[in-house]
Short mmCIF file of C-alpha atoms and ligand atoms in Angstrom, two decimals:
data_model
loop_
_atom_site.label_atom_id
_atom_site.label_comp_id
_atom_site.label_asym_id
_atom_site.label_seq_id
_atom_site.Cartn_x
_atom_site.Cartn_y
_atom_site.Cartn_z
CA MET Y 4 74.84 90.05 99.28
CA ARG Y 5 75.94 90.50 95.65
CA THR Y 6 77.02 87.40 93.72
CA ALA Y 7 79.43 86.48 90.95
CA ARG Y 8 80.80 83.33 89.41
CA LEU Y 9 84.08 82.86 87.57
CA ALA Y 10 84.67 80.35 84.78
CA LEU Y 11 88.30 79.34 84.36
CA ASP Y 12 90.28 76.34 83.21
CA PRO Y 13 94.03 75.67 83.13
CA ALA Y 14 93.83 74.98 79.40
CA PHE Y 15 92.49 78.45 78.60
CA THR Y 16 95.35 80.88 79.00
CA VAL Y 17 95.96 84.44 77.86
CA GLY Y 18 99.73 83.90 77.93
CA PRO Y 19 102.66 83.93 80.34
CA VAL Y 20 102.65 86.68 82.96
CA PRO Y 21 104.90 89.34 81.38
CA ARG Y 22 107.32 90.25 84.14
CA ARG Y 23 107.76 93.76 82.74
CA LEU Y 24 104.08 94.42 83.39
CA PHE Y 25 104.93 95.43 86.96
CA GLY Y 26 106.97 98.52 86.26
CA SER Y 27 107.17 101.95 87.81
CA PHE Y 28 108.26 105.41 86.77
CA VAL Y 29 110.82 107.89 88.13
CA GLU Y 30 110.55 111.33 86.57
CA HIS Y 31 112.58 114.43 87.34
CA MET Y 32 109.39 116.03 88.52
CA GLY Y 33 108.50 117.55 91.86
CA ARG Y 34 109.99 115.44 94.65
CA CYS Y 35 110.19 112.09 92.93
CA VAL Y 36 113.97 112.23 92.57
CA TYR Y 37 115.04 114.96 95.01
CA THR Y 38 113.91 114.09 98.57
CA GLY Y 39 112.24 111.05 96.99
CA ILE Y 40 114.87 108.52 96.00
CA PHE Y 41 117.84 110.87 96.47
CA GLU Y 42 118.52 112.94 99.58
CA PRO Y 43 122.18 113.02 100.61
CA ASP Y 44 121.37 114.72 103.95
CA HIS Y 45 118.75 112.17 104.95
CA PRO Y 46 119.68 110.07 108.04
CA SER Y 47 119.24 106.89 105.99
CA ALA Y 48 121.27 108.09 102.96
CA ASP Y 49 123.94 105.72 101.69
CA GLU Y 50 127.32 106.55 100.13
CA ASP Y 51 125.53 107.56 96.89
CA GLY Y 52 123.08 109.88 98.63
CA LEU Y 53 120.25 107.40 98.05
CA ARG Y 54 117.58 107.13 100.73
CA THR Y 55 117.84 103.57 101.98
CA ASP Y 56 114.36 103.73 103.54
CA VAL Y 57 112.92 104.45 100.07
CA LEU Y 58 115.25 101.85 98.54
CA GLU Y 59 113.99 99.24 100.98
CA LEU Y 60 110.32 100.01 100.30
CA THR Y 61 111.04 100.02 96.56
CA ARG Y 62 112.63 96.59 96.84
CA GLU Y 63 109.51 95.38 98.64
CA LEU Y 64 107.30 96.72 95.85
CA GLY Y 65 109.75 95.14 93.41
CA PRO Y 66 109.11 97.08 90.19
CA THR Y 67 110.53 94.92 87.43
CA VAL Y 68 111.31 97.88 85.20
CA VAL Y 69 111.51 101.64 85.90
CA ARG Y 70 110.94 104.30 83.25
CA TYR Y 71 113.25 107.34 83.48
CA PRO Y 72 113.79 110.40 83.35
CA GLY Y 73 110.33 111.51 82.12
CA GLY Y 74 107.58 112.15 81.32
CA ASN Y 75 107.06 115.69 80.11
CA PHE Y 76 110.45 116.51 81.62
CA VAL Y 77 112.29 114.45 79.01
CA SER Y 78 111.02 116.59 76.15
CA GLY Y 79 113.33 119.43 77.23
CA PHE Y 80 116.10 117.35 78.80
CA GLU Y 81 119.68 117.59 77.59
CA TRP Y 82 121.23 114.39 78.90
CA GLU Y 83 124.78 115.74 78.74
CA ASP Y 84 123.87 118.11 81.63
CA SER Y 85 123.33 115.14 83.93
CA VAL Y 86 126.68 113.36 83.56
CA GLY Y 87 130.25 114.00 84.67
CA PRO Y 88 131.51 115.71 87.81
CA ARG Y 89 128.58 117.01 89.83
CA GLU Y 90 130.15 120.37 90.48
CA ASP Y 91 130.29 121.03 86.73
CA ARG Y 92 126.68 120.16 86.03
CA PRO Y 93 124.48 123.13 85.12
CA ARG Y 94 121.26 124.21 86.78
CA ARG Y 95 118.64 124.27 84.02
CA ILE Y 96 115.04 125.32 83.80
CA ASP Y 97 112.50 122.56 83.35
CA ARG Y 98 109.79 124.12 81.20
CA ALA Y 99 107.39 121.23 81.67
CA TRP Y 100 106.97 121.71 85.41
CA ARG Y 101 108.37 125.27 85.64
CA SER Y 102 111.01 124.28 88.13
CA VAL Y 103 114.80 124.23 88.30
CA GLU Y 104 116.69 121.01 87.64
CA THR Y 105 120.02 120.94 89.46
CA ASN Y 106 121.28 117.82 87.66
CA GLN Y 107 122.82 116.57 90.89
CA PHE Y 108 121.17 113.25 90.11
CA GLY Y 109 121.70 111.98 86.59
CA LEU Y 110 122.26 108.94 84.42
CA ALA Y 111 125.03 107.29 86.43
CA GLU Y 112 123.18 107.91 89.69
CA PHE Y 113 120.01 106.39 88.26
CA ASP Y 114 121.94 103.39 86.98
CA ALA Y 115 123.42 102.88 90.47
CA TRP Y 116 119.97 103.22 92.06
CA ALA Y 117 118.38 100.76 89.58
CA ARG Y 118 121.12 98.22 90.28
CA LYS Y 119 120.58 98.54 94.02
CA VAL Y 120 116.84 98.06 93.55
CA GLY Y 121 117.44 95.18 91.17
CA THR Y 122 115.28 96.58 88.40
CA GLU Y 123 115.59 97.15 84.67
CA THR Y 124 115.91 100.67 83.25
CA MET Y 125 113.52 101.89 80.57
CA MET Y 126 115.15 105.03 79.19
CA ALA Y 127 113.26 107.77 77.37
CA VAL Y 128 115.01 109.99 74.80
CA ASN Y 129 114.11 113.59 74.09
CA LEU Y 130 112.29 113.86 70.77
CA GLY Y 131 110.66 117.16 71.78
CA THR Y 132 113.47 119.71 71.56
CA ARG Y 133 116.07 117.28 70.25
CA GLY Y 134 116.33 114.50 67.71
CA LEU Y 135 118.08 111.54 66.16
CA GLN Y 136 121.67 112.59 66.79
CA GLU Y 137 121.27 113.28 70.50
CA ALA Y 138 119.33 110.04 70.99
CA CYS Y 139 122.14 108.14 69.29
CA ASP Y 140 124.77 109.94 71.37
CA LEU Y 141 122.97 108.95 74.54
CA LEU Y 142 122.67 105.33 73.41
CA GLU Y 143 126.39 105.29 72.57
CA TYR Y 144 127.17 106.74 76.01
CA ALA Y 145 124.96 104.17 77.73
CA ASN Y 146 125.56 100.96 75.81
CA LEU Y 147 128.84 100.94 73.88
CA ASP Y 148 131.88 99.62 75.66
CA SER Y 149 134.79 101.83 74.61
CA GLY Y 150 136.81 103.30 71.79
CA THR Y 151 134.27 105.91 70.70
CA LYS Y 152 133.67 109.46 71.85
CA PHE Y 153 130.63 108.95 74.09
CA ALA Y 154 131.54 105.48 75.36
CA ASP Y 155 134.93 106.83 76.40
CA LEU Y 156 133.27 109.85 77.96
CA ARG Y 157 131.20 107.52 80.16
CA LYS Y 158 134.36 105.74 81.23
CA ALA Y 159 136.06 109.07 81.92
CA HIS Y 160 133.06 109.92 84.10
CA GLY Y 161 133.75 106.86 86.21
CA SER Y 162 131.27 104.31 84.80
CA LYS Y 163 133.60 101.61 83.52
CA ASP Y 164 130.90 99.23 82.36
CA PRO Y 165 128.13 100.16 79.94
CA PHE Y 166 124.69 100.69 81.47
CA ASP Y 167 123.42 98.17 78.92
CA ILE Y 168 119.89 99.53 78.62
CA LYS Y 169 117.62 97.40 76.44
CA LEU Y 170 114.35 99.27 76.58
CA TRP Y 171 114.03 102.77 75.04
CA CYS Y 172 111.07 105.12 74.68
CA LEU Y 173 111.18 107.26 71.55
CA GLY Y 174 109.98 110.44 73.29
CA ASN Y 175 106.99 111.12 75.52
CA GLU Y 176 103.37 112.16 74.84
CA LEU Y 177 104.23 114.06 71.67
CA ASP Y 178 100.54 113.90 70.68
CA GLY Y 179 99.78 116.33 73.55
CA PRO Y 180 99.65 120.09 72.87
CA TRP Y 181 101.20 120.57 76.34
CA GLN Y 182 104.32 118.68 75.32
CA THR Y 183 107.44 120.68 74.51
CA GLY Y 184 107.97 119.95 70.82
CA HIS Y 185 104.41 118.64 70.30
CA LYS Y 186 104.08 117.10 66.84
CA THR Y 187 101.55 115.87 64.35
CA ALA Y 188 101.34 112.10 63.97
CA ALA Y 189 103.06 112.29 60.58
CA GLU Y 190 105.91 114.42 61.93
CA TYR Y 191 106.39 112.14 64.90
CA GLY Y 192 105.99 108.87 62.97
CA ARG Y 193 108.76 109.82 60.59
CA LEU Y 194 111.05 111.00 63.42
CA ALA Y 195 110.39 107.82 65.42
CA ALA Y 196 111.21 105.65 62.41
CA GLU Y 197 114.42 107.48 61.57
CA THR Y 198 115.59 107.68 65.17
CA GLY Y 199 114.66 104.06 65.85
CA MET Y 200 116.56 102.77 62.83
CA ALA Y 201 119.62 104.87 63.66
CA MET Y 202 119.58 103.65 67.27
CA ARG Y 203 119.28 100.03 66.14
CA SER Y 204 122.32 100.46 63.92
CA ILE Y 205 124.29 101.27 67.10
CA ASP Y 206 122.77 98.50 69.23
CA PRO Y 207 120.63 95.93 67.40
CA ASP Y 208 119.51 94.37 70.70
CA ILE Y 209 117.48 97.32 71.94
CA GLU Y 210 113.68 97.34 72.09
CA LEU Y 211 111.87 100.51 71.08
CA VAL Y 212 108.59 102.03 72.21
CA ALA Y 213 106.78 104.48 69.93
CA VAL Y 214 104.66 107.18 71.55
CA GLY Y 215 100.96 106.35 71.48
CA SER Y 216 98.10 108.45 72.79
CA SER Y 217 98.31 110.31 76.10
CA SER Y 218 94.80 109.07 76.83
CA ARG Y 219 91.85 107.49 75.08
CA ALA Y 220 90.15 110.90 75.28
CA MET Y 221 92.69 112.61 73.05
CA PRO Y 222 90.99 113.99 69.91
CA THR Y 223 93.68 112.33 67.80
CA PHE Y 224 93.38 108.91 69.50
CA GLY Y 225 93.25 106.10 66.95
CA GLU Y 226 94.33 108.23 64.03
CA TRP Y 227 97.58 108.98 65.90
CA GLU Y 228 98.41 105.29 66.42
CA GLN Y 229 97.50 104.45 62.84
CA THR Y 230 99.67 107.15 61.24
CA VAL Y 231 102.58 106.70 63.65
CA LEU Y 232 102.64 102.93 63.14
CA GLU Y 233 102.21 103.15 59.38
CA LEU Y 234 105.37 105.26 59.29
CA SER Y 235 107.40 103.46 61.94
CA TYR Y 236 106.19 99.83 62.02
CA HIS Y 237 109.49 98.44 60.77
CA ALA Y 238 111.48 100.37 63.36
CA VAL Y 239 109.61 99.86 66.64
CA ASP Y 240 108.48 97.02 68.91
CA TYR Y 241 105.84 98.60 71.12
CA VAL Y 242 103.38 101.46 71.14
CA SER Y 243 102.72 103.27 74.41
CA LEU Y 244 99.45 104.00 76.23
CA HIS Y 245 98.95 106.44 79.09
CA ALA Y 246 95.85 106.71 81.29
CA TYR Y 247 95.05 108.41 84.57
CA TYR Y 248 91.74 108.03 86.38
CA GLN Y 249 90.05 109.98 89.15
CA GLU Y 250 86.73 110.31 90.92
CA HIS Y 251 84.74 113.23 89.52
CA ASP Y 252 82.17 115.07 91.66
CA GLY Y 253 81.70 112.21 94.12
CA ASP Y 254 80.77 109.73 91.36
CA ALA Y 255 82.52 106.79 92.99
CA ALA Y 256 80.44 104.29 91.01
CA SER Y 257 81.92 105.42 87.67
CA PHE Y 258 85.38 105.83 89.15
CA LEU Y 259 85.31 102.26 90.45
CA ALA Y 260 84.56 101.15 86.88
CA SER Y 261 87.71 102.80 85.43
CA ALA Y 262 89.03 99.41 84.31
CA VAL Y 263 86.19 99.30 81.77
CA ASP Y 264 87.86 102.25 80.08
CA MET Y 265 91.29 100.67 80.37
CA ASP Y 266 90.02 97.41 78.83
CA LEU Y 267 88.52 99.35 75.93
CA PHE Y 268 91.62 101.49 75.44
CA ILE Y 269 93.84 98.41 75.20
CA ASP Y 270 91.43 96.59 72.85
CA GLN Y 271 91.28 99.61 70.56
CA VAL Y 272 95.05 100.07 70.40
CA VAL Y 273 95.50 96.35 69.68
CA ALA Y 274 92.90 96.62 66.90
CA THR Y 275 94.63 99.64 65.37
CA ALA Y 276 98.11 98.09 65.56
CA ASP Y 277 96.83 94.89 63.97
CA ALA Y 278 95.02 96.79 61.22
CA VAL Y 279 98.30 98.53 60.34
CA ARG Y 280 99.99 95.13 60.43
CA ALA Y 281 97.47 93.69 57.97
CA LYS Y 282 97.51 96.71 55.66
CA GLY Y 283 101.30 96.82 55.60
CA LYS Y 284 101.61 93.03 55.22
CA HIS Y 285 103.91 92.96 58.24
CA THR Y 286 104.58 89.69 60.02
CA LYS Y 287 105.72 90.92 63.43
CA LYS Y 288 103.19 92.14 65.98
CA ILE Y 289 103.48 95.47 67.74
CA ASN Y 290 102.84 94.95 71.44
CA LEU Y 291 101.72 97.48 74.01
CA SER Y 292 103.63 99.38 76.65
CA PHE Y 293 101.21 100.87 79.18
CA ASP Y 294 104.01 102.98 80.56
CA GLU Y 295 102.01 105.55 82.53
CA TRP Y 296 98.88 104.60 84.44
CA ASN Y 297 97.46 105.36 87.84
CA VAL Y 298 94.86 107.30 89.78
CA TRP Y 299 95.63 111.03 89.54
CA TYR Y 300 93.36 113.83 90.77
CA GLN Y 301 94.11 116.00 87.76
CA SER Y 302 91.26 118.38 88.51
CA LYS Y 303 93.04 119.54 91.70
CA PRO Y 304 95.76 122.22 91.49
CA HIS Y 305 99.03 120.61 90.44
CA HIS Y 306 101.26 122.69 92.67
CA ALA Y 307 101.04 122.85 96.46
CA PRO Y 308 100.27 126.26 98.02
CA GLY Y 309 103.38 128.43 98.15
CA VAL Y 310 105.20 126.78 95.26
CA GLN Y 311 106.88 129.42 93.11
CA PRO Y 312 108.01 129.16 89.48
CA TRP Y 313 111.58 127.88 89.24
CA ASP Y 314 111.69 126.31 92.70
CA VAL Y 315 113.92 123.26 93.06
CA ALA Y 316 111.98 120.03 93.65
CA PRO Y 317 108.64 121.72 94.41
CA ARG Y 318 105.67 119.83 95.79
CA VAL Y 319 103.76 118.85 92.65
CA ILE Y 320 100.79 116.46 92.43
CA GLU Y 321 101.50 114.77 95.76
CA ASP Y 322 98.19 112.93 95.75
CA GLU Y 323 97.21 111.05 98.91
CA TYR Y 324 95.54 107.77 98.07
CA SER Y 325 92.48 106.34 99.72
CA VAL Y 326 90.92 102.90 100.11
CA THR Y 327 88.77 103.63 97.02
CA ASP Y 328 91.85 104.52 94.98
CA ALA Y 329 93.54 101.24 96.01
CA VAL Y 330 90.50 99.22 94.90
CA VAL Y 331 90.55 101.02 91.53
CA VAL Y 332 94.28 100.32 91.18
CA GLY Y 333 93.53 96.65 91.85
CA THR Y 334 91.03 96.61 88.99
CA LEU Y 335 93.48 98.40 86.66
CA LEU Y 336 96.04 95.68 87.43
CA ASN Y 337 93.34 93.13 86.57
CA SER Y 338 92.83 94.86 83.23
CA LEU Y 339 96.56 94.73 82.45
CA LEU Y 340 96.69 91.04 83.36
CA ARG Y 341 93.62 90.25 81.26
CA HIS Y 342 95.52 91.68 78.28
CA ALA Y 343 98.86 90.05 79.03
CA ASP Y 344 99.02 88.59 75.53
CA ARG Y 345 99.56 92.09 74.11
CA VAL Y 346 100.43 94.42 77.00
CA HIS Y 347 103.98 93.36 77.75
CA ILE Y 348 105.19 96.42 79.66
CA GLY Y 349 103.49 98.46 82.35
CA ALA Y 350 104.60 101.35 84.54
CA GLN Y 351 102.47 102.64 87.36
CA ALA Y 352 103.28 106.34 87.56
CA GLN Y 353 105.10 107.35 89.65
CA LEU Y 354 107.23 105.71 92.30
CA VAL Y 355 107.62 108.34 95.05
CA ASN Y 356 105.72 111.49 96.09
CA VAL Y 357 104.54 112.53 92.61
CA ILE Y 358 101.29 110.54 92.35
CA GLY Y 359 103.49 108.05 94.15
CA LEU Y 360 103.10 104.53 95.43
CA LEU Y 361 105.49 105.68 98.14
CA ARG Y 362 105.66 108.92 100.11
CA SER Y 363 108.64 110.51 101.75
CA GLU Y 364 109.31 113.71 103.64
CA PRO Y 365 112.74 115.30 103.97
CA GLY Y 366 114.57 113.91 106.97
CA LYS Y 367 111.71 111.57 107.94
CA GLU Y 368 110.82 107.95 107.36
CA ALA Y 369 109.14 106.92 104.08
CA TRP Y 370 105.91 104.94 103.84
CA LYS Y 371 103.62 103.05 101.45
CA GLN Y 372 100.46 104.64 100.14
CA THR Y 373 97.31 102.49 99.94
CA ILE Y 374 97.81 101.90 96.20
CA ALA Y 375 101.18 100.25 96.83
CA HIS Y 376 99.49 97.16 98.26
CA PRO Y 377 97.67 95.82 95.19
CA PHE Y 378 100.75 96.57 93.07
CA GLU Y 379 103.09 94.70 95.40
CA GLN Y 380 100.78 91.72 95.81
CA VAL Y 381 100.11 91.32 92.09
CA ARG Y 382 103.80 91.72 91.29
CA ARG Y 383 104.68 89.04 93.85
CA LEU Y 384 101.83 86.60 93.34
CA ALA Y 385 100.93 86.65 89.62
CA THR Y 386 103.01 83.73 88.34
CA GLY Y 387 102.95 81.27 85.46
CA ASN Y 388 100.20 81.90 82.95
CA VAL Y 389 97.41 84.41 83.00
CA LEU Y 390 94.09 82.60 82.68
CA GLN Y 391 91.12 83.58 80.64
CA VAL Y 392 88.43 84.44 83.16
CA VAL Y 393 84.78 84.70 82.25
CA THR Y 394 83.04 86.60 85.03
CA THR Y 395 79.29 86.38 85.41
CA SER Y 396 78.48 89.02 87.97
CA ASP Y 397 75.65 91.08 89.39
CA LYS Y 398 75.80 94.50 87.82
CA TYR Y 399 75.42 98.06 89.01
CA GLU Y 400 74.53 101.24 87.14
CA THR Y 401 77.12 103.92 86.46
CA ALA Y 402 76.72 107.33 84.86
CA LYS Y 403 79.76 106.82 82.67
CA PHE Y 404 79.68 103.19 81.56
CA ASP Y 405 76.06 102.00 82.00
CA ALA Y 406 75.83 98.63 83.79
CA VAL Y 407 79.15 97.34 85.12
CA ASP Y 408 80.12 94.07 86.85
CA VAL Y 409 80.16 94.39 90.63
CA VAL Y 410 83.01 91.89 90.79
CA ASP Y 411 86.17 92.37 88.73
CA ALA Y 412 88.64 89.49 88.41
CA SER Y 413 91.84 88.15 86.94
CA ALA Y 414 93.71 84.90 87.61
CA THR Y 415 97.07 83.19 87.12
CA TYR Y 416 98.19 79.57 87.42
CA ASP Y 417 101.72 78.14 87.58
CA ASP Y 418 100.97 74.40 87.84
CA GLU Y 419 101.05 74.54 91.64
CA THR Y 420 99.16 77.63 92.66
CA LEU Y 421 95.96 79.15 91.36
CA THR Y 422 95.87 82.85 92.20
CA VAL Y 423 92.74 84.95 91.86
CA PHE Y 424 92.71 88.75 92.12
CA LEU Y 425 89.27 90.14 92.92
CA ALA Y 426 87.58 93.46 93.56
CA ASN Y 427 84.13 94.15 94.92
CA ARG Y 428 82.94 97.49 93.53
CA ASP Y 429 79.79 97.56 95.63
CA GLN Y 430 80.14 100.24 98.29
CA ALA Y 431 77.53 98.83 100.64
CA ASP Y 432 77.20 95.09 100.11
CA SER Y 433 79.55 92.15 100.37
CA ALA Y 434 79.97 89.98 97.29
CA SER Y 435 80.09 86.22 97.21
CA VAL Y 436 82.27 84.90 94.38
CA GLU Y 437 82.35 81.28 93.21
CA VAL Y 438 85.70 80.06 91.89
CA PRO Y 439 85.77 76.57 90.29
CA LEU Y 440 88.92 74.67 91.26
CA ARG Y 441 88.42 71.53 89.13
CA GLY Y 442 91.28 70.79 86.76
CA PHE Y 443 93.81 72.79 88.76
CA GLY Y 444 94.76 70.03 91.20
CA VAL Y 445 94.31 72.43 94.13
CA ASP Y 446 92.06 71.89 97.09
CA ARG Y 447 92.96 74.30 99.86
CA VAL Y 448 93.36 78.01 100.48
CA SER Y 449 97.03 78.84 100.93
CA ASN Y 450 96.74 82.61 101.17
CA ALA Y 451 93.84 85.07 101.33
CA LYS Y 452 94.24 88.78 101.94
CA TYR Y 453 92.14 91.85 101.36
CA LEU Y 454 92.23 95.59 101.53
CA ALA Y 455 89.18 97.56 102.64
CA ALA Y 456 88.31 100.26 105.14
CA ALA Y 457 88.75 98.89 108.67
CA GLU Y 458 86.42 99.64 111.55
CA GLY Y 459 86.39 103.35 112.24
CA GLN Y 460 87.62 104.13 108.73
CA ASP Y 461 85.76 104.92 105.55
CA ARG Y 462 86.52 104.70 101.84
CA HIS Y 463 88.42 108.01 101.98
CA THR Y 464 90.95 106.84 104.58
CA THR Y 465 94.59 107.28 103.50
CA ASN Y 466 98.00 106.42 104.89
CA LEU Y 467 99.17 109.76 106.18
CA GLU Y 468 102.40 111.00 107.67
CA GLY Y 469 100.98 110.50 111.15
CA ASP Y 470 99.78 106.94 110.49
CA HIS Y 471 101.77 105.15 107.79
CA THR Y 472 99.87 101.89 108.07
CA ALA Y 473 96.25 102.95 108.61
CA VAL Y 474 95.20 101.11 105.44
CA GLY Y 475 96.88 97.79 104.77
CA LEU Y 476 96.27 94.15 103.99
CA ARG Y 477 94.31 91.89 106.31
CA THR Y 478 93.57 88.17 106.33
CA LEU Y 479 90.42 87.25 104.46
CA ASP Y 480 88.74 84.58 106.56
CA ASP Y 481 85.58 84.09 104.56
CA VAL Y 482 86.86 81.62 101.95
CA THR Y 483 85.48 78.06 101.84
CA VAL Y 484 86.26 75.11 99.57
CA THR Y 485 83.66 72.39 99.00
CA GLU Y 486 83.90 69.71 96.35
CA GLY Y 487 86.01 71.57 93.87
CA LEU Y 488 84.28 74.91 94.33
CA ALA Y 489 85.65 77.81 96.34
CA THR Y 490 83.41 80.56 97.65
CA VAL Y 491 85.07 83.86 98.49
CA VAL Y 492 83.12 86.54 100.33
CA LEU Y 493 84.50 89.98 99.64
CA PRO Y 494 83.68 92.85 102.02
CA PRO Y 495 82.04 95.95 100.52
CA LEU Y 496 84.42 98.08 98.45
CA SER Y 497 87.42 95.82 98.69
CA TRP Y 498 90.32 94.35 96.74
CA ALA Y 499 91.55 90.82 97.49
CA VAL Y 500 93.98 88.10 96.46
CA VAL Y 501 93.20 84.43 97.13
CA GLN Y 502 95.57 81.55 96.42
CA PHE Y 503 94.82 77.85 96.24
CA ARG Y 504 97.27 74.97 96.44
CA LYS Y 505 97.24 71.22 96.86
CA GLY Y 506 97.29 69.39 100.19
O1 AHR A 29 103.31 111.39 85.36
C1 AHR A 29 103.05 112.76 85.31
C2 AHR A 29 102.99 113.28 83.88
O2 AHR A 29 101.88 112.74 83.25
C3 AHR A 29 104.13 112.93 82.97
O3 AHR A 29 105.19 113.82 83.04
C4 AHR A 29 103.52 113.00 81.61
O4 AHR A 29 104.12 112.13 80.69
C5 AHR A 29 102.06 112.69 81.86
O5 AHR A 29 101.22 113.62 81.26
#
């Protein structure tokens, strides 16, 4: 049995749980939109052609914000193609994913979908092939009421009320050589500042996200953030981070420690943003938008066998997620929560089919992948303040990060309920975790669930088309409370949530 002990106290908080931390991402990529959220011929489709089975599962996940329409896609996107009468919308090539975009689903359709889900839209503008003017035109179309060219055009297209989008990304991954319109940090920083200021002059209430690094491994990481923020500090509110993790060559031990990298990435971006703040004598703080993160098996071929260039909605990166992947996702959510004072926005990429929390097949019923469970539980159960958690844990050796804690933890407290999110990274042994309850006014377990391989399964088990619920949440029985101390026993390779209340 491995052991760990948490130290936590209601007085030591990181900050309020930022509700926008639990976001998702819908890109016009592969089958995320077409046969993902939108499939007019599907038996469950509603009057807007939206799949109500996917809508229902999305509501259960409850993403608080959804980034749209890309991703790499946005860097070649001409938004005007996606509005107005459907029959007039052009078919365009999408260079990023070498497919054809039919534009049968566009801005108004996304707005309708987001309203039905009950989520906030985070809109990205194209700063790859386009610039300031087109970004401003789109903002005018989306947010101004009437009496100007693009606001009136929206009305003429049938959307009487403005979309009223508050959160805007100034481009996507422009630090990446793969990005259409890839730029140097100086080129992008200047463009972000000019575009941001122009957009604010149209709608002063918007919040703007500058593009940060596409991963911590980018050769320009650090320098990119510094230059971009030096040039655009006055114009933006957030800087973005993107990170995808995978198991390499069967090295599950390192993969399970991915949150170590995420912790470091966040700390380093915070340090860089604050150094620019000090140097520039700025008062405001730039916060972080971790608007693409997930497990993604990038070393596998991106396209499914048989996919041809310029197919419509091809099968692209339809990763199937295992028990191991779900445990890693749980630890990545812990990392985001641990940094809730500075990471105010998160988006697990993507929502459906494309590295998706959900999976759908044309004409059939949609289902949740394993990784949907930690996301949904943390979104539902992290309430009040995030607590500072000091974890003293047995360690294990990894090739990538040296010795890493076996137990990974985060916690929240809302004056009534103490919620602890835990992962046991040990693949063979259970882990016993001590959680002190003194000072919280709680004395009983009100909820305890875990995700791990069930009997007859192993760490590679996934939720497949034939068995949508093979991997799910189960009741965690092994939690005891004695004299202000809870002891939680986590099965090998598991993720868990335990809640404590009074009486
Ligand atoms: O989410 C898939 C892709 O990953 C996005 O299009 C891009 O922004 C990132 O590289």
